[in-house]
Short mmCIF file of C-alpha atoms and ligand atoms in Angstrom, two decimals:
data_model
loop_
_atom_site.label_atom_id
_atom_site.label_comp_id
_atom_site.label_asym_id
_atom_site.label_seq_id
_atom_site.Cartn_x
_atom_site.Cartn_y
_atom_site.Cartn_z
CA UNK Y 1 68.85 89.52 17.24
CA UNK Y 2 68.88 86.39 15.13
CA UNK Y 3 69.75 83.84 17.83
CA UNK Y 4 66.84 84.72 20.11
CA UNK Y 5 64.63 81.69 20.85
CA UNK Y 6 60.83 81.86 20.91
CA UNK Y 7 59.72 80.18 24.10
CA UNK Y 8 56.46 79.48 25.88
CA UNK Y 9 56.12 80.64 29.48
CA UNK Y 10 55.91 77.07 30.79
CA UNK Y 11 59.34 76.34 29.27
CA UNK Y 12 61.22 79.25 30.84
CA UNK Y 13 62.91 77.03 33.45
CA UNK Y 14 64.96 75.46 30.65
CA UNK Y 15 66.23 78.83 29.44
CA UNK Y 16 67.61 80.58 32.52
CA UNK Y 17 70.34 83.03 31.49
CA UNK Y 18 69.34 82.97 27.82
CA UNK Y 19 67.80 85.77 25.81
CA UNK Y 20 64.36 84.71 24.58
CA UNK Y 21 61.22 86.08 22.95
CA UNK Y 22 57.83 85.62 24.58
CA UNK Y 23 54.64 86.48 22.73
CA UNK Y 24 51.31 86.88 24.39
CA UNK Y 25 48.84 89.33 25.86
CA UNK Y 26 49.31 91.92 28.59
CA UNK Y 27 47.59 90.52 31.66
CA UNK Y 28 48.52 93.20 34.15
CA UNK Y 29 50.77 96.24 34.35
CA UNK Y 30 52.18 98.29 37.21
CA UNK Y 31 55.04 100.71 37.54
CA UNK Y 32 57.37 102.06 40.22
CA UNK Y 33 58.64 104.91 38.04
CA UNK Y 34 62.04 103.47 37.10
CA UNK Y 35 60.70 99.96 36.62
CA UNK Y 36 57.62 98.82 34.74
CA UNK Y 37 56.28 95.37 35.52
CA UNK Y 38 54.39 93.69 32.71
CA UNK Y 39 52.66 90.41 33.35
CA UNK Y 40 52.47 88.60 30.03
CA UNK Y 41 50.07 85.74 29.47
CA UNK Y 42 50.71 83.32 26.60
CA UNK Y 43 48.24 80.52 27.33
CA UNK Y 44 50.83 78.27 28.94
CA UNK Y 45 51.38 80.58 31.89
CA UNK Y 46 51.98 84.14 33.06
CA UNK Y 47 55.44 85.68 33.35
CA UNK Y 48 56.48 88.95 34.88
CA UNK Y 49 58.65 91.02 32.56
CA UNK Y 50 60.69 93.72 34.25
CA UNK Y 51 61.31 96.75 32.06
CA UNK Y 52 64.15 98.81 33.58
CA UNK Y 53 64.89 102.30 32.29
CA UNK Y 54 68.60 101.57 31.77
CA UNK Y 55 67.99 98.33 29.81
CA UNK Y 56 65.75 99.57 27.00
CA UNK Y 57 65.50 102.52 24.64
CA UNK Y 58 63.67 105.60 25.97
CA UNK Y 59 60.90 104.95 23.41
CA UNK Y 60 60.45 101.34 24.51
CA UNK Y 61 60.44 102.44 28.16
CA UNK Y 62 57.76 105.08 27.55
CA UNK Y 63 55.71 102.64 25.42
CA UNK Y 64 55.78 99.93 28.07
CA UNK Y 65 53.98 102.18 30.53
CA UNK Y 66 51.00 102.75 28.24
CA UNK Y 67 50.13 99.31 26.92
CA UNK Y 68 46.45 98.51 27.45
CA UNK Y 69 45.37 95.31 29.18
CA UNK Y 70 45.05 92.39 26.68
CA UNK Y 71 47.04 94.09 23.93
CA UNK Y 72 49.10 91.45 22.13
CA UNK Y 73 52.78 92.04 22.75
CA UNK Y 74 56.22 90.59 22.29
CA UNK Y 75 58.96 90.85 24.89
CA UNK Y 76 62.62 90.07 24.28
CA UNK Y 77 64.80 89.63 27.34
CA UNK Y 78 66.90 87.46 29.62
CA UNK Y 79 65.27 84.71 31.68
CA UNK Y 80 66.03 84.94 35.41
CA UNK Y 81 64.98 82.95 38.43
CA UNK Y 82 62.62 85.04 40.55
CA UNK Y 83 64.35 86.57 43.57
CA UNK Y 84 61.86 85.47 46.23
CA UNK Y 85 59.65 82.80 44.70
CA UNK Y 86 61.36 79.49 44.06
CA UNK Y 87 60.46 77.88 40.74
CA UNK Y 88 59.16 81.19 39.35
CA UNK Y 89 60.89 82.97 36.51
CA UNK Y 90 61.06 86.54 35.27
CA UNK Y 91 62.24 88.22 32.13
CA UNK Y 92 64.59 91.20 32.23
CA UNK Y 93 63.26 92.97 29.18
CA UNK Y 94 65.62 94.25 26.51
CA UNK Y 95 62.78 95.26 24.20
CA UNK Y 96 59.01 95.42 24.29
CA UNK Y 97 56.92 95.57 21.13
CA UNK Y 98 53.20 96.00 20.82
CA UNK Y 99 51.88 93.64 18.15
CA UNK Y 100 48.29 94.91 18.37
CA UNK Y 101 47.04 97.48 20.83
CA UNK Y 102 43.51 97.06 22.13
CA UNK Y 103 41.11 99.31 20.26
CA UNK Y 104 38.84 99.64 23.31
CA UNK Y 105 39.42 99.28 27.00
CA UNK Y 106 39.27 95.58 27.93
CA UNK Y 107 35.90 95.05 29.62
CA UNK Y 108 36.98 92.55 32.29
CA UNK Y 109 39.04 94.35 34.91
CA UNK Y 110 40.14 93.46 38.41
CA UNK Y 111 36.85 94.73 39.88
CA UNK Y 112 33.97 92.34 40.61
CA UNK Y 113 31.68 91.60 37.67
CA UNK Y 114 28.23 90.05 37.74
CA UNK Y 115 27.72 86.54 36.38
CA UNK Y 116 25.54 87.68 33.47
CA UNK Y 117 28.16 90.19 32.40
CA UNK Y 118 30.88 87.56 32.55
CA UNK Y 119 28.77 84.98 30.69
CA UNK Y 120 28.01 87.58 27.98
CA UNK Y 121 31.77 88.06 27.67
CA UNK Y 122 32.57 84.36 27.87
CA UNK Y 123 34.78 84.65 24.74
CA UNK Y 124 37.04 87.00 26.72
CA UNK Y 125 36.45 85.59 30.21
CA UNK Y 126 38.22 82.38 29.10
CA UNK Y 127 41.48 84.34 29.37
CA UNK Y 128 41.23 84.80 33.12
CA UNK Y 129 43.25 82.72 35.59
CA UNK Y 130 40.29 80.88 37.11
CA UNK Y 131 38.71 79.93 33.80
CA UNK Y 132 42.09 78.86 32.51
CA UNK Y 133 42.56 76.58 35.52
CA UNK Y 134 39.07 75.07 35.16
CA UNK Y 135 39.45 74.27 31.48
CA UNK Y 136 42.92 72.79 32.01
CA UNK Y 137 41.39 70.48 34.62
CA UNK Y 138 38.58 69.65 32.18
CA UNK Y 139 41.20 68.64 29.63
CA UNK Y 140 42.98 66.43 32.17
CA UNK Y 141 39.67 64.73 33.02
CA UNK Y 142 38.94 64.06 29.36
CA UNK Y 143 42.43 62.67 28.80
CA UNK Y 144 42.02 60.44 31.86
CA UNK Y 145 38.66 59.20 30.52
CA UNK Y 146 40.23 58.19 27.22
CA UNK Y 147 43.34 56.66 28.79
CA UNK Y 148 41.26 54.62 31.23
CA UNK Y 149 39.19 52.92 28.54
CA UNK Y 150 41.89 52.77 25.86
CA UNK Y 151 44.21 50.95 28.28
CA UNK Y 152 41.55 48.40 29.21
CA UNK Y 153 40.71 46.96 25.82
CA UNK Y 154 37.72 49.18 25.06
CA UNK Y 155 37.07 50.27 21.48
CA UNK Y 156 35.93 53.85 20.90
CA UNK Y 157 32.73 53.79 18.83
CA UNK Y 158 31.24 57.19 17.99
CA UNK Y 159 27.47 57.49 18.35
CA UNK Y 160 25.41 59.69 16.01
CA UNK Y 161 24.14 63.13 17.02
CA UNK Y 162 20.94 63.06 14.90
CA UNK Y 163 18.68 60.27 16.10
CA UNK Y 164 15.21 59.03 15.19
CA UNK Y 165 14.38 57.88 18.75
CA UNK Y 166 14.45 58.99 22.39
CA UNK Y 167 16.73 57.28 24.87
CA UNK Y 168 16.06 59.19 28.07
CA UNK Y 169 12.36 60.03 27.88
CA UNK Y 170 10.46 62.26 25.50
CA UNK Y 171 10.21 65.34 27.70
CA UNK Y 172 13.73 66.65 27.10
CA UNK Y 173 14.11 66.12 23.35
CA UNK Y 174 15.42 68.78 21.01
CA UNK Y 175 13.50 68.24 17.82
CA UNK Y 176 14.79 69.23 14.44
CA UNK Y 177 13.79 68.85 10.82
CA UNK Y 178 15.72 66.18 8.95
CA UNK Y 179 14.91 66.57 5.24
CA UNK Y 180 11.23 66.59 6.02
CA UNK Y 181 11.39 63.97 8.77
CA UNK Y 182 11.55 64.55 12.50
CA UNK Y 183 14.92 63.97 14.12
CA UNK Y 184 16.17 64.58 17.63
CA UNK Y 185 19.53 65.65 18.96
CA UNK Y 186 20.90 62.70 20.88
CA UNK Y 187 20.26 62.47 24.63
CA UNK Y 188 22.66 59.56 25.03
CA UNK Y 189 24.70 57.23 22.84
CA UNK Y 190 23.73 54.22 24.94
CA UNK Y 191 21.42 52.41 22.51
CA UNK Y 192 24.12 52.55 19.85
CA UNK Y 193 26.72 51.33 22.35
CA UNK Y 194 24.54 48.31 23.03
CA UNK Y 195 24.77 47.46 19.33
CA UNK Y 196 28.51 48.16 19.38
CA UNK Y 197 29.05 45.97 22.48
CA UNK Y 198 27.80 42.99 20.46
CA UNK Y 199 30.38 43.84 17.80
CA UNK Y 200 33.39 44.70 19.98
CA UNK Y 201 32.66 43.42 23.50
CA UNK Y 202 33.84 46.50 25.38
CA UNK Y 203 33.09 49.88 23.90
CA UNK Y 204 32.69 53.51 24.82
CA UNK Y 205 31.45 56.63 23.14
CA UNK Y 206 32.33 60.13 24.13
CA UNK Y 207 30.62 63.15 22.70
CA UNK Y 208 28.14 65.96 23.15
CA UNK Y 209 24.61 65.06 24.24
CA UNK Y 210 21.55 67.27 24.43
CA UNK Y 211 18.66 67.71 26.81
CA UNK Y 212 15.95 70.32 26.50
CA UNK Y 213 15.87 70.75 30.28
CA UNK Y 214 13.09 73.19 31.08
CA UNK Y 215 14.36 74.04 34.56
CA UNK Y 216 17.16 76.36 35.56
CA UNK Y 217 19.46 74.54 37.96
CA UNK Y 218 23.11 74.56 38.93
CA UNK Y 219 23.62 71.12 37.40
CA UNK Y 220 21.82 71.11 34.07
CA UNK Y 221 23.09 72.16 30.70
CA UNK Y 222 21.24 71.86 27.39
CA UNK Y 223 24.43 70.55 25.78
CA UNK Y 224 26.86 68.47 27.81
CA UNK Y 225 29.56 65.90 27.18
CA UNK Y 226 29.02 62.35 28.24
CA UNK Y 227 31.25 59.28 28.18
CA UNK Y 228 29.35 56.01 27.97
CA UNK Y 229 31.01 52.61 28.32
CA UNK Y 230 29.01 49.45 27.54
CA UNK Y 231 30.29 45.94 28.24
CA UNK Y 232 29.06 42.56 27.01
CA UNK Y 233 28.56 39.85 29.63
CA UNK Y 234 28.83 42.32 32.53
CA UNK Y 235 26.14 42.52 35.21
CA UNK Y 236 25.16 45.31 37.61
CA UNK Y 237 27.88 44.41 40.14
CA UNK Y 238 30.51 44.55 37.41
CA UNK Y 239 29.09 47.88 36.28
CA UNK Y 240 29.41 49.36 39.78
CA UNK Y 241 32.99 48.12 40.06
CA UNK Y 242 33.87 49.59 36.66
CA UNK Y 243 32.34 52.96 37.57
CA UNK Y 244 34.13 53.13 40.92
CA UNK Y 245 37.50 52.20 39.45
CA UNK Y 246 36.97 54.74 36.67
CA UNK Y 247 36.08 57.63 38.97
CA UNK Y 248 38.95 56.87 41.36
CA UNK Y 249 41.30 56.85 38.35
CA UNK Y 250 40.10 60.25 37.11
CA UNK Y 251 40.43 61.86 40.54
CA UNK Y 252 43.93 60.45 41.05
CA UNK Y 253 45.01 61.70 37.61
CA UNK Y 254 43.76 65.23 38.28
CA UNK Y 255 45.53 65.29 41.65
CA UNK Y 256 48.68 64.08 39.97
CA UNK Y 257 48.72 66.45 36.99
CA UNK Y 258 46.72 69.54 37.95
CA UNK Y 259 47.92 70.59 41.44
CA UNK Y 260 48.69 74.13 40.32
CA UNK Y 261 45.24 74.63 38.84
CA UNK Y 262 43.53 73.19 41.94
CA UNK Y 263 45.53 75.71 43.97
CA UNK Y 264 44.36 78.61 41.79
CA UNK Y 265 40.80 77.44 42.49
CA UNK Y 266 41.54 77.08 46.23
CA UNK Y 267 40.16 73.55 46.06
CA UNK Y 268 40.38 71.56 49.30
CA UNK Y 269 42.40 68.68 47.85
CA UNK Y 270 42.16 66.69 51.09
CA UNK Y 271 38.54 65.98 50.17
CA UNK Y 272 39.64 64.63 46.79
CA UNK Y 273 42.51 62.56 48.18
CA UNK Y 274 39.97 60.49 50.11
CA UNK Y 275 38.30 59.39 46.89
CA UNK Y 276 39.69 55.86 46.58
CA UNK Y 277 37.88 52.59 45.85
CA UNK Y 278 35.83 50.90 47.19
CA UNK Y 279 32.95 53.36 47.29
CA UNK Y 280 29.98 52.72 49.57
CA UNK Y 281 26.93 51.11 47.94
CA UNK Y 282 23.41 51.48 49.24
CA UNK Y 283 20.06 50.44 47.85
CA UNK Y 284 17.41 52.96 46.92
CA UNK Y 285 15.39 51.78 49.96
CA UNK Y 286 18.36 52.49 52.22
CA UNK Y 287 18.64 55.92 50.64
CA UNK Y 288 14.97 56.59 51.50
CA UNK Y 289 15.69 55.58 55.11
CA UNK Y 290 18.64 58.00 55.22
CA UNK Y 291 16.38 60.80 54.01
CA UNK Y 292 13.71 59.99 56.60
CA UNK Y 293 16.31 60.07 59.36
CA UNK Y 294 17.80 63.36 58.17
CA UNK Y 295 15.09 65.95 57.97
CA UNK Y 296 12.99 64.42 55.16
CA UNK Y 297 10.44 62.53 57.25
CA UNK Y 298 8.00 62.69 54.33
CA UNK Y 299 10.31 60.69 51.98
CA UNK Y 300 8.77 57.43 50.76
CA UNK Y 301 9.47 54.64 48.29
CA UNK Y 302 8.53 55.86 44.84
CA UNK Y 303 10.00 59.35 45.22
CA UNK Y 304 12.68 60.50 42.82
CA UNK Y 305 15.64 62.39 44.22
CA UNK Y 306 16.18 66.06 43.51
CA UNK Y 307 19.25 68.12 44.33
CA UNK Y 308 18.26 68.49 48.01
CA UNK Y 309 17.76 64.77 48.53
CA UNK Y 310 21.00 63.91 46.74
CA UNK Y 311 22.87 66.33 48.98
CA UNK Y 312 21.44 64.78 52.16
CA UNK Y 313 22.28 61.25 51.00
CA UNK Y 314 25.78 62.03 49.76
CA UNK Y 315 26.68 64.07 52.85
CA UNK Y 316 26.59 60.83 54.88
CA UNK Y 317 29.74 59.68 53.06
CA UNK Y 318 33.25 61.01 52.48
CA UNK Y 319 33.52 59.66 48.95
CA UNK Y 320 31.08 59.02 46.11
CA UNK Y 321 28.17 56.74 47.04
CA UNK Y 322 26.48 54.33 44.65
CA UNK Y 323 22.71 54.06 45.02
CA UNK Y 324 21.31 51.00 43.25
CA UNK Y 325 17.96 49.33 42.52
CA UNK Y 326 15.52 52.21 42.07
CA UNK Y 327 11.82 51.55 41.45
CA UNK Y 328 11.28 50.55 37.80
CA UNK Y 329 8.65 53.30 37.51
CA UNK Y 330 11.28 56.02 37.98
CA UNK Y 331 13.61 54.69 35.34
CA UNK Y 332 14.04 54.52 31.57
CA UNK Y 333 12.50 51.66 29.54
CA UNK Y 334 15.74 49.78 28.85
CA UNK Y 335 16.67 48.62 32.38
CA UNK Y 336 16.50 44.98 33.35
CA UNK Y 337 14.23 44.15 36.27
CA UNK Y 338 15.79 42.67 39.37
CA UNK Y 339 14.89 38.95 39.30
CA UNK Y 340 14.60 39.13 43.11
CA UNK Y 341 12.05 41.98 42.94
CA UNK Y 342 10.52 42.85 39.57
CA UNK Y 343 9.45 46.27 40.87
CA UNK Y 344 13.04 47.47 41.01
CA UNK Y 345 15.55 48.11 38.24
CA UNK Y 346 19.08 46.75 38.05
CA UNK Y 347 20.32 50.31 37.84
CA UNK Y 348 22.73 52.51 39.75
CA UNK Y 349 23.43 56.21 40.19
CA UNK Y 350 26.65 57.51 41.66
CA UNK Y 351 26.31 60.63 43.79
CA UNK Y 352 29.39 62.80 44.18
CA UNK Y 353 30.31 63.98 47.67
CA UNK Y 354 29.98 67.58 48.95
CA UNK Y 355 26.55 67.99 47.37
CA UNK Y 356 27.67 67.82 43.73
CA UNK Y 357 24.87 65.41 42.91
CA UNK Y 358 24.54 62.57 40.44
CA UNK Y 359 27.57 62.21 38.20
CA UNK Y 360 27.01 58.67 36.88
CA UNK Y 361 23.82 56.90 35.81
CA UNK Y 362 23.67 53.41 34.38
CA UNK Y 363 22.92 49.74 34.95
CA UNK Y 364 22.17 46.38 33.42
CA UNK Y 365 20.03 46.32 30.27
CA UNK Y 366 16.92 44.28 29.50
CA UNK Y 367 18.19 41.45 27.31
CA UNK Y 368 14.90 39.53 26.97
CA UNK Y 369 13.08 40.18 23.69
CA UNK Y 370 9.51 39.97 24.97
CA UNK Y 371 10.21 42.00 28.11
CA UNK Y 372 11.93 44.76 26.14
CA UNK Y 373 9.04 44.94 23.67
CA UNK Y 374 6.62 45.18 26.59
CA UNK Y 375 8.67 47.97 28.19
CA UNK Y 376 8.71 49.97 24.93
CA UNK Y 377 4.92 49.63 24.74
CA UNK Y 378 4.45 50.51 28.43
CA UNK Y 379 6.49 53.71 27.95
CA UNK Y 380 4.37 54.53 24.88
CA UNK Y 381 7.43 54.75 22.67
CA UNK Y 382 7.01 54.26 18.89
CA UNK Y 383 7.98 50.61 18.24
CA UNK Y 384 9.14 51.29 14.64
CA UNK Y 385 11.89 53.61 15.88
CA UNK Y 386 13.20 50.87 18.18
CA UNK Y 387 13.06 47.93 15.77
CA UNK Y 388 16.82 47.95 15.24
CA UNK Y 389 17.40 48.10 19.01
CA UNK Y 390 15.05 45.18 19.62
CA UNK Y 391 16.95 43.25 16.91
CA UNK Y 392 19.90 43.06 19.31
CA UNK Y 393 17.69 40.72 21.40
CA UNK Y 394 16.86 38.60 18.35
CA UNK Y 395 20.38 37.86 17.22
CA UNK Y 396 22.35 36.35 20.07
CA UNK Y 397 21.05 38.34 23.00
CA UNK Y 398 23.52 38.71 25.86
CA UNK Y 399 23.65 40.19 29.36
CA UNK Y 400 25.27 43.64 29.27
CA UNK Y 401 25.60 46.80 31.28
CA UNK Y 402 27.08 50.27 31.07
CA UNK Y 403 26.81 53.79 32.35
CA UNK Y 404 27.13 57.45 31.46
CA UNK Y 405 29.37 59.98 33.20
CA UNK Y 406 28.62 63.67 32.72
CA UNK Y 407 31.88 65.54 32.18
CA UNK Y 408 30.63 68.94 33.35
CA UNK Y 409 29.34 67.72 36.70
CA UNK Y 410 32.63 65.92 37.19
CA UNK Y 411 34.54 69.12 36.43
CA UNK Y 412 32.30 71.08 38.84
CA UNK Y 413 32.96 68.57 41.62
CA UNK Y 414 36.72 68.28 41.12
CA UNK Y 415 37.14 72.05 40.77
CA UNK Y 416 34.73 72.80 43.64
CA UNK Y 417 32.43 75.01 41.51
CA UNK Y 418 28.89 75.76 42.62
CA UNK Y 419 27.51 75.86 39.03
CA UNK Y 420 28.19 73.87 35.85
CA UNK Y 421 28.20 76.99 33.66
CA UNK Y 422 31.96 77.52 34.14
CA UNK Y 423 32.88 73.89 33.41
CA UNK Y 424 32.43 74.01 29.62
CA UNK Y 425 34.00 76.59 27.29
CA UNK Y 426 30.72 77.88 25.84
CA UNK Y 427 27.74 76.74 27.93
CA UNK Y 428 24.29 76.19 26.46
CA UNK Y 429 21.55 76.68 29.03
CA UNK Y 430 17.83 77.41 29.17
CA UNK Y 431 18.42 81.13 28.65
CA UNK Y 432 21.76 81.13 26.92
CA UNK Y 433 22.82 80.34 23.38
CA UNK Y 434 25.51 83.04 23.05
CA UNK Y 435 28.35 83.67 22.65
O1 4AD G 501 21.49 59.54 34.10
P1 4AD G 501 21.54 59.87 32.63
O2 4AD G 501 20.37 60.53 32.03
O3 4AD G 501 21.88 58.49 31.92
C1 4AD G 501 21.92 58.24 30.58
O4 4AD G 501 21.81 59.06 29.70
C2 4AD G 501 22.24 56.81 30.25
N1 4AD G 501 21.68 56.51 28.93
C3 4AD G 501 23.73 56.64 30.31
C4 4AD G 501 24.17 55.20 30.05
O5 4AD G 501 23.82 54.33 30.81
N2 4AD G 501 24.91 54.99 28.98
O6 4AD G 501 22.82 60.78 32.36
C5 4AD G 501 24.10 60.32 32.73
C6 4AD G 501 24.89 61.44 33.35
C7 4AD G 501 24.30 61.99 34.64
O7 4AD G 501 24.65 61.21 35.74
C8 4AD G 501 24.94 63.38 34.69
O8 4AD G 501 26.28 63.30 35.14
C9 4AD G 501 24.95 63.76 33.24
O9 4AD G 501 24.92 62.58 32.48
N3 4AD G 501 23.82 64.61 32.88
C10 4AD G 501 23.88 65.95 32.72
N4 4AD G 501 24.90 66.81 32.85
C11 4AD G 501 24.66 68.12 32.60
N5 4AD G 501 23.47 68.60 32.21
C12 4AD G 501 22.42 67.77 32.05
N6 4AD G 501 21.26 68.26 31.63
C13 4AD G 501 22.60 66.38 32.31
N7 4AD G 501 21.80 65.29 32.24
C14 4AD G 501 22.56 64.23 32.59
MG1 MG G 502 20.34 59.84 35.72
#
């Protein structure tokens, strides 16, 4: 059969009536005696291949009924539109070949498995329909992130992974040996983006970041991907507008390009369709008042928000809410103080709806040399490590702002997942470094 085309499952619509070859893995098999139904998965989709006794050799017919789940196989046959399901295609098999039979029974079957078991088999679990849908949505989010900034005059500037200094506090640093010196895995590319903003005006970095989070939560990973824009001559208001436009863009793109995957995940898309700009904005003080009025009578100015508090605040709104101007004491050293109230920071956090928590953190940066030096001292950070960063205030200092969006929390929210562990191909958590 020399004229048989190799096709991917997602291209079958273009080949109705033709004889094609599909290569993939056996996802599921059932038989009615005279007909064997093989569901073949090739990464682009799943197609049902119908093996009828009269269409194949007796050997091929017998073989088809004994192929183990996840064996790699090749099916040659004619593409047909599915009888009942519009837009679905089948293959009438003319031949079925096993490329590599499984050497053991595939461990992930249709029965329920515990989370630990599935996480231990993450390298195989990725093949399942749900995981496939989640990671396709993750890809769409990442593409939307890049398109958003690339189409708005931002320059991509990659930040280093090994760093000599802490950005987000010293309690979550991963320390490593760097040729005899101490180095840390980066917590954030922000400080480098501040330097880059003075070189390019509008910049973003996008890469893995690391936090040695000591607590086990549904929202924290030790290694997560963050996108961090930084813009010269932008203030906190501009930062909030940028973040809201950005998030609305990502949500719209996922709704536009990943309907099928959202359906697999049984995501309530109505909740996502509401996510259009403008988003509500409240001050930290208003957030405290919301907590007090909603079962947290003990809440007071100075408290930081945990998952419970974030859920109460965000459940007052049907789209993401931006909380701005937190007490300086709760925030990192680099924020600018509000000129109207030096006890509060010109910062903002965006809380996702439906209890998905903080997805964005950012704000306006301290651009005054003396104030930044004082903040570094007050946070007991080693001044030598920040000399280069302070330099940015010596050579043409400028107002600037930016933020960081965590990709995994965004994936969890858009997919409707209770835990971030399924939002990244190979999660790194407090108790997990494998596979
Ligand atoms: O609020 P964070 O710590 O902000 C920064 O790192 C700033 N330097 C960013 C900037 O202004 N350029 O982190 C930003 C976001 C959070 O809102 C959250 O979405 C995500 O990163 N994030 C985590 N995601 C998963 N696991 C963790 N341990 C995370 N820590 C933060
Ligand atoms: Mg934060």
